[in-house]
């Protein structure tokens, strides 16, 4: 029963035992999208890096909800080996996936994401642009020129996020030091 499989995946995520990772990876191949979403969420909650290859593969799922859950799980795991796949997810057809990818890249904080996040500041969706601005501040000072440019964005929402990001960059305790 699909609902039992969903509940089982969710429960395994709450329990958080890494022994559940192989079963959850298998559930990413379930024929029901809701089960795949719950499996990805559970893998993110457990945070075991052995799930990264399966979650990256889930980025090719036909359902946007599964792709978004996989991106969020990769961000929750926080391992830099997911950065290239998350950068690629910034070009996904789903704005929800692109927004989640920007947020995940900010969580990971790897400077190699800066060019892609700067490009995401030009996304047609304001939520994606806002998430990109917020991610750039988490990465640090190399993003300043792009954030200054975002102050001229057509969306008040994005301009505010860029201004807040620049304000945080001015506080040395609020932002990690740039990686050289």
PDB file of C-alpha atoms in Angstrom:
ATOM      1  CA  UNK A   1       0.000   0.000   0.000  1.00  0.00           C
ATOM      2  CA  UNK A   2       1.408   3.351  -1.070  1.00  0.00           C
ATOM      3  CA  UNK A   3       0.327   5.107   2.123  1.00  0.00           C
ATOM      4  CA  UNK A   4       2.029   2.521   4.303  1.00  0.00           C
ATOM      5  CA  UNK A   5       5.243   2.894   2.278  1.00  0.00           C
ATOM      6  CA  UNK A   6       5.061   6.688   2.634  1.00  0.00           C
ATOM      7  CA  UNK A   7       4.526   6.432   6.382  1.00  0.00           C
ATOM      8  CA  UNK A   8       7.361   3.915   6.717  1.00  0.00           C
ATOM      9  CA  UNK A   9       9.784   6.181   4.860  1.00  0.00           C
ATOM     10  CA  UNK A  10       8.740   9.151   6.972  1.00  0.00           C
ATOM     11  CA  UNK A  11       9.124   7.155  10.194  1.00  0.00           C
ATOM     12  CA  UNK A  12      12.593   5.987   9.178  1.00  0.00           C
ATOM     13  CA  UNK A  13      13.608   9.606   8.658  1.00  0.00           C
ATOM     14  CA  UNK A  14      12.309  10.558  12.100  1.00  0.00           C
ATOM     15  CA  UNK A  15      14.145   7.643  13.699  1.00  0.00           C
ATOM     16  CA  UNK A  16      17.309   8.738  11.899  1.00  0.00           C
ATOM     17  CA  UNK A  17      19.166   5.436  11.974  1.00  0.00           C
ATOM     18  CA  UNK A  18      21.727   5.149   9.142  1.00  0.00           C
ATOM     19  CA  UNK A  19      20.846   1.448   8.833  1.00  0.00           C
ATOM     20  CA  UNK A  20      17.679   2.603   7.050  1.00  0.00           C
ATOM     21  CA  UNK A  21      19.615   4.305   4.233  1.00  0.00           C
ATOM     22  CA  UNK A  22      19.744   1.268   1.873  1.00  0.00           C
ATOM     23  CA  UNK A  23      15.978   0.708   2.196  1.00  0.00           C
ATOM     24  CA  UNK A  24      15.294   4.407   1.626  1.00  0.00           C
ATOM     25  CA  UNK A  25      17.555   4.441  -1.416  1.00  0.00           C
ATOM     26  CA  UNK A  26      15.532   1.522  -2.745  1.00  0.00           C
ATOM     27  CA  UNK A  27      12.327   3.494  -2.036  1.00  0.00           C
ATOM     28  CA  UNK A  28      13.616   6.267  -4.331  1.00  0.00           C
ATOM     29  CA  UNK A  29      12.758   3.821  -7.126  1.00  0.00           C
ATOM     30  CA  UNK A  30       9.172   3.250  -5.955  1.00  0.00           C
ATOM     31  CA  UNK A  31       6.475   3.520  -8.613  1.00  0.00           C
ATOM     32  CA  UNK A  32       4.624   6.187  -6.590  1.00  0.00           C
ATOM     33  CA  UNK A  33       5.930   9.753  -6.487  1.00  0.00           C
ATOM     34  CA  UNK A  34       4.721  10.354  -2.927  1.00  0.00           C
ATOM     35  CA  UNK A  35       6.835   7.468  -1.670  1.00  0.00           C
ATOM     36  CA  UNK A  36       9.877   8.789  -3.555  1.00  0.00           C
ATOM     37  CA  UNK A  37       9.382  12.247  -2.003  1.00  0.00           C
ATOM     38  CA  UNK A  38       9.161  10.815   1.532  1.00  0.00           C
ATOM     39  CA  UNK A  39      12.228   8.630   0.909  1.00  0.00           C
ATOM     40  CA  UNK A  40      14.273  11.637  -0.238  1.00  0.00           C
ATOM     41  CA  UNK A  41      13.107  13.685   2.754  1.00  0.00           C
ATOM     42  CA  UNK A  42      14.044  10.842   5.101  1.00  0.00           C
ATOM     43  CA  UNK A  43      17.498  10.532   3.526  1.00  0.00           C
ATOM     44  CA  UNK A  44      18.029  14.245   4.093  1.00  0.00           C
ATOM     45  CA  UNK A  45      16.917  13.910   7.705  1.00  0.00           C
ATOM     46  CA  UNK A  46      19.346  11.049   8.295  1.00  0.00           C
ATOM     47  CA  UNK A  47      22.142  12.984   6.586  1.00  0.00           C
ATOM     48  CA  UNK A  48      24.281  10.043   5.539  1.00  0.00           C
ATOM     49  CA  UNK A  49      26.590  10.899   2.594  1.00  0.00           C
ATOM     50  CA  UNK A  50      26.222   7.378   1.171  1.00  0.00           C
ATOM     51  CA  UNK A  51      22.795   8.526  -0.093  1.00  0.00           C
ATOM     52  CA  UNK A  52      24.275  11.284  -2.287  1.00  0.00           C
ATOM     53  CA  UNK A  53      24.627   9.266  -5.538  1.00  0.00           C
ATOM     54  CA  UNK A  54      21.023   8.026  -5.309  1.00  0.00           C
ATOM     55  CA  UNK A  55      19.744  11.526  -4.531  1.00  0.00           C
ATOM     56  CA  UNK A  56      21.683  12.947  -7.471  1.00  0.00           C
ATOM     57  CA  UNK A  57      20.069  10.306  -9.674  1.00  0.00           C
ATOM     58  CA  UNK A  58      16.659  11.370  -8.297  1.00  0.00           C
ATOM     59  CA  UNK A  59      17.293  14.843  -9.738  1.00  0.00           C
ATOM     60  CA  UNK A  60      16.300  13.295 -13.073  1.00  0.00           C
ATOM     61  CA  UNK A  61      12.896  12.152 -11.759  1.00  0.00           C
ATOM     62  CA  UNK A  62       9.881  13.072 -13.860  1.00  0.00           C
ATOM     63  CA  UNK A  63       8.124  14.681 -10.898  1.00  0.00           C
ATOM     64  CA  UNK A  64       9.163  18.136  -9.737  1.00  0.00           C
ATOM     65  CA  UNK A  65       8.256  17.297  -6.135  1.00  0.00           C
ATOM     66  CA  UNK A  66      10.707  14.402  -6.119  1.00  0.00           C
ATOM     67  CA  UNK A  67      13.436  16.553  -7.686  1.00  0.00           C
ATOM     68  CA  UNK A  68      12.839  19.291  -5.110  1.00  0.00           C
ATOM     69  CA  UNK A  69      12.920  16.809  -2.208  1.00  0.00           C
ATOM     70  CA  UNK A  70      16.171  15.341  -3.550  1.00  0.00           C
ATOM     71  CA  UNK A  71      17.735  18.819  -3.816  1.00  0.00           C
ATOM     72  CA  UNK A  72      16.633  19.676  -0.284  1.00  0.00           C
ATOM     73  CA  UNK A  73      18.041  16.376   0.986  1.00  0.00           C
ATOM     74  CA  UNK A  74      21.385  17.079  -0.695  1.00  0.00           C
ATOM     75  CA  UNK A  75      21.456  20.472   0.981  1.00  0.00           C
ATOM     76  CA  UNK A  76      20.605  18.933   4.347  1.00  0.00           C
ATOM     77  CA  UNK A  77      23.427  16.417   3.987  1.00  0.00           C
ATOM     78  CA  UNK A  78      25.701  19.355   3.185  1.00  0.00           C
ATOM     79  CA  UNK A  79      28.488  17.461   1.462  1.00  0.00           C
ATOM     80  CA  UNK A  80      30.467  19.400  -1.182  1.00  0.00           C
ATOM     81  CA  UNK A  81      30.430  16.395  -3.534  1.00  0.00           C
ATOM     82  CA  UNK A  82      26.793  17.337  -4.311  1.00  0.00           C
ATOM     83  CA  UNK A  83      27.701  20.866  -5.461  1.00  0.00           C
ATOM     84  CA  UNK A  84      28.097  20.109  -9.216  1.00  0.00           C
ATOM     85  CA  UNK A  85      24.679  18.410  -9.314  1.00  0.00           C
ATOM     86  CA  UNK A  86      23.104  21.268  -7.367  1.00  0.00           C
ATOM     87  CA  UNK A  87      24.648  23.815  -9.742  1.00  0.00           C
ATOM     88  CA  UNK A  88      23.091  21.876 -12.608  1.00  0.00           C
ATOM     89  CA  UNK A  89      19.748  21.897 -10.741  1.00  0.00           C
ATOM     90  CA  UNK A  90      19.801  25.712 -10.908  1.00  0.00           C
ATOM     91  CA  UNK A  91      18.858  25.208 -14.569  1.00  0.00           C
ATOM     92  CA  UNK A  92      15.910  22.874 -13.851  1.00  0.00           C
ATOM     93  CA  UNK A  93      12.577  23.606 -15.525  1.00  0.00           C
ATOM     94  CA  UNK A  94      10.848  23.773 -12.111  1.00  0.00           C
ATOM     95  CA  UNK A  95      11.244  27.062 -10.260  1.00  0.00           C
ATOM     96  CA  UNK A  96      10.756  25.188  -6.979  1.00  0.00           C
ATOM     97  CA  UNK A  97      13.743  22.983  -7.785  1.00  0.00           C
ATOM     98  CA  UNK A  98      15.838  26.017  -8.784  1.00  0.00           C
ATOM     99  CA  UNK A  99      14.931  27.840  -5.561  1.00  0.00           C
ATOM    100  CA  UNK A 100      15.740  24.761  -3.451  1.00  0.00           C
ATOM    101  CA  UNK A 101      19.041  24.335  -5.317  1.00  0.00           C
ATOM    102  CA  UNK A 102      20.083  27.911  -4.516  1.00  0.00           C
ATOM    103  CA  UNK A 103      19.155  27.388  -0.867  1.00  0.00           C
ATOM    104  CA  UNK A 104      21.081  24.095  -0.752  1.00  0.00           C
ATOM    105  CA  UNK A 105      24.151  25.683  -2.314  1.00  0.00           C
ATOM    106  CA  UNK A 106      24.014  28.423   0.315  1.00  0.00           C
ATOM    107  CA  UNK A 107      23.796  25.822   3.059  1.00  0.00           C
ATOM    108  CA  UNK A 108      26.850  24.001   1.713  1.00  0.00           C
ATOM    109  CA  UNK A 109      28.749  27.253   1.187  1.00  0.00           C
ATOM    110  CA  UNK A 110      31.168  26.079  -1.493  1.00  0.00           C
ATOM    111  CA  UNK A 111      32.686  29.019  -3.444  1.00  0.00           C
ATOM    112  CA  UNK A 112      32.601  27.054  -6.714  1.00  0.00           C
ATOM    113  CA  UNK A 113      28.838  27.776  -6.748  1.00  0.00           C
ATOM    114  CA  UNK A 114      29.320  31.563  -6.911  1.00  0.00           C
ATOM    115  CA  UNK A 115      29.229  31.937 -10.736  1.00  0.00           C
ATOM    116  CA  UNK A 116      26.071  29.824 -11.025  1.00  0.00           C
ATOM    117  CA  UNK A 117      24.391  31.688  -8.160  1.00  0.00           C
ATOM    118  CA  UNK A 118      25.292  35.012  -9.759  1.00  0.00           C
ATOM    119  CA  UNK A 119      23.667  33.771 -12.949  1.00  0.00           C
ATOM    120  CA  UNK A 120      20.607  32.721 -10.901  1.00  0.00           C
ATOM    121  CA  UNK A 121      20.231  36.355  -9.832  1.00  0.00           C
ATOM    122  CA  UNK A 122      18.907  36.822 -13.381  1.00  0.00           C
ATOM    123  CA  UNK A 123      16.264  34.047 -13.149  1.00  0.00           C
ATOM    124  CA  UNK A 124      12.759  35.060 -14.238  1.00  0.00           C
ATOM    125  CA  UNK A 125      11.364  33.819 -10.886  1.00  0.00           C
ATOM    126  CA  UNK A 126      11.820  36.231  -7.981  1.00  0.00           C
ATOM    127  CA  UNK A 127      11.930  33.397  -5.400  1.00  0.00           C
ATOM    128  CA  UNK A 128      14.915  31.917  -7.222  1.00  0.00           C
ATOM    129  CA  UNK A 129      16.621  35.326  -7.363  1.00  0.00           C
ATOM    130  CA  UNK A 130      16.002  35.901  -3.645  1.00  0.00           C
ATOM    131  CA  UNK A 131      17.330  32.445  -2.746  1.00  0.00           C
ATOM    132  CA  UNK A 132      20.416  33.070  -4.877  1.00  0.00           C
ATOM    133  CA  UNK A 133      21.090  36.389  -3.106  1.00  0.00           C
ATOM    134  CA  UNK A 134      20.722  34.738   0.287  1.00  0.00           C
ATOM    135  CA  UNK A 135      23.005  31.872  -0.774  1.00  0.00           C
ATOM    136  CA  UNK A 136      25.673  34.270  -1.978  1.00  0.00           C
ATOM    137  CA  UNK A 137      25.865  35.980   1.407  1.00  0.00           C
ATOM    138  CA  UNK A 138      26.377  32.624   3.103  1.00  0.00           C
ATOM    139  CA  UNK A 139      29.328  31.939   0.822  1.00  0.00           C
ATOM    140  CA  UNK A 140      30.978  35.251   1.648  1.00  0.00           C
ATOM    141  CA  UNK A 141      32.532  38.403   0.278  1.00  0.00           C
ATOM    142  CA  UNK A 142      33.377  37.278  -3.294  1.00  0.00           C
ATOM    143  CA  UNK A 143      29.669  37.785  -4.032  1.00  0.00           C
ATOM    144  CA  UNK A 144      29.573  41.532  -3.244  1.00  0.00           C
ATOM    145  CA  UNK A 145      29.575  42.864  -6.859  1.00  0.00           C
ATOM    146  CA  UNK A 146      26.665  40.602  -7.834  1.00  0.00           C
ATOM    147  CA  UNK A 147      24.691  41.573  -4.732  1.00  0.00           C
ATOM    148  CA  UNK A 148      25.250  45.265  -5.466  1.00  0.00           C
ATOM    149  CA  UNK A 149      23.895  44.688  -8.970  1.00  0.00           C
ATOM    150  CA  UNK A 150      20.855  42.898  -7.491  1.00  0.00           C
ATOM    151  CA  UNK A 151      19.963  46.124  -5.665  1.00  0.00           C
ATOM    152  CA  UNK A 152      18.609  47.259  -9.053  1.00  0.00           C
ATOM    153  CA  UNK A 153      16.373  44.202  -9.525  1.00  0.00           C
ATOM    154  CA  UNK A 154      12.790  44.801 -10.685  1.00  0.00           C
ATOM    155  CA  UNK A 155      11.450  42.925  -7.663  1.00  0.00           C
ATOM    156  CA  UNK A 156      11.288  44.702  -4.311  1.00  0.00           C
ATOM    157  CA  UNK A 157      11.551  41.262  -2.729  1.00  0.00           C
ATOM    158  CA  UNK A 158      14.913  40.598  -4.431  1.00  0.00           C
ATOM    159  CA  UNK A 159      16.237  44.124  -3.769  1.00  0.00           C
ATOM    160  CA  UNK A 160      15.439  43.705  -0.070  1.00  0.00           C
ATOM    161  CA  UNK A 161      17.168  40.298   0.050  1.00  0.00           C
ATOM    162  CA  UNK A 162      20.251  41.772  -1.645  1.00  0.00           C
ATOM    163  CA  UNK A 163      20.337  44.730   0.766  1.00  0.00           C
ATOM    164  CA  UNK A 164      19.987  42.429   3.768  1.00  0.00           C
ATOM    165  CA  UNK A 165      22.704  40.159   2.362  1.00  0.00           C
ATOM    166  CA  UNK A 166      25.067  43.097   1.914  1.00  0.00           C
ATOM    167  CA  UNK A 167      24.299  44.219   5.462  1.00  0.00           C
ATOM    168  CA  UNK A 168      25.211  40.782   6.767  1.00  0.00           C
ATOM    169  CA  UNK A 169      28.430  40.848   4.778  1.00  0.00           C
ATOM    170  CA  UNK A 170      29.331  44.065   6.582  1.00  0.00           C
ATOM    171  CA  UNK A 171      29.127  42.223   9.909  1.00  0.00           C
ATOM    172  CA  UNK A 172      32.243  40.035  10.168  1.00  0.00           C
ATOM    173  CA  UNK A 173      30.536  37.814  12.742  1.00  0.00           C
ATOM    174  CA  UNK A 174      27.556  37.084  10.457  1.00  0.00           C
ATOM    175  CA  UNK A 175      29.436  35.643   7.477  1.00  0.00           C
ATOM    176  CA  UNK A 176      32.104  32.982   7.183  1.00  0.00           C
ATOM    177  CA  UNK A 177      35.469  34.138   5.923  1.00  0.00           C
ATOM    178  CA  UNK A 178      35.932  33.596   2.182  1.00  0.00           C
ATOM    179  CA  UNK A 179      37.747  30.458   1.158  1.00  0.00           C
ATOM    180  CA  UNK A 180      40.877  31.065  -0.891  1.00  0.00           C
TER     181      UNK A 180
END
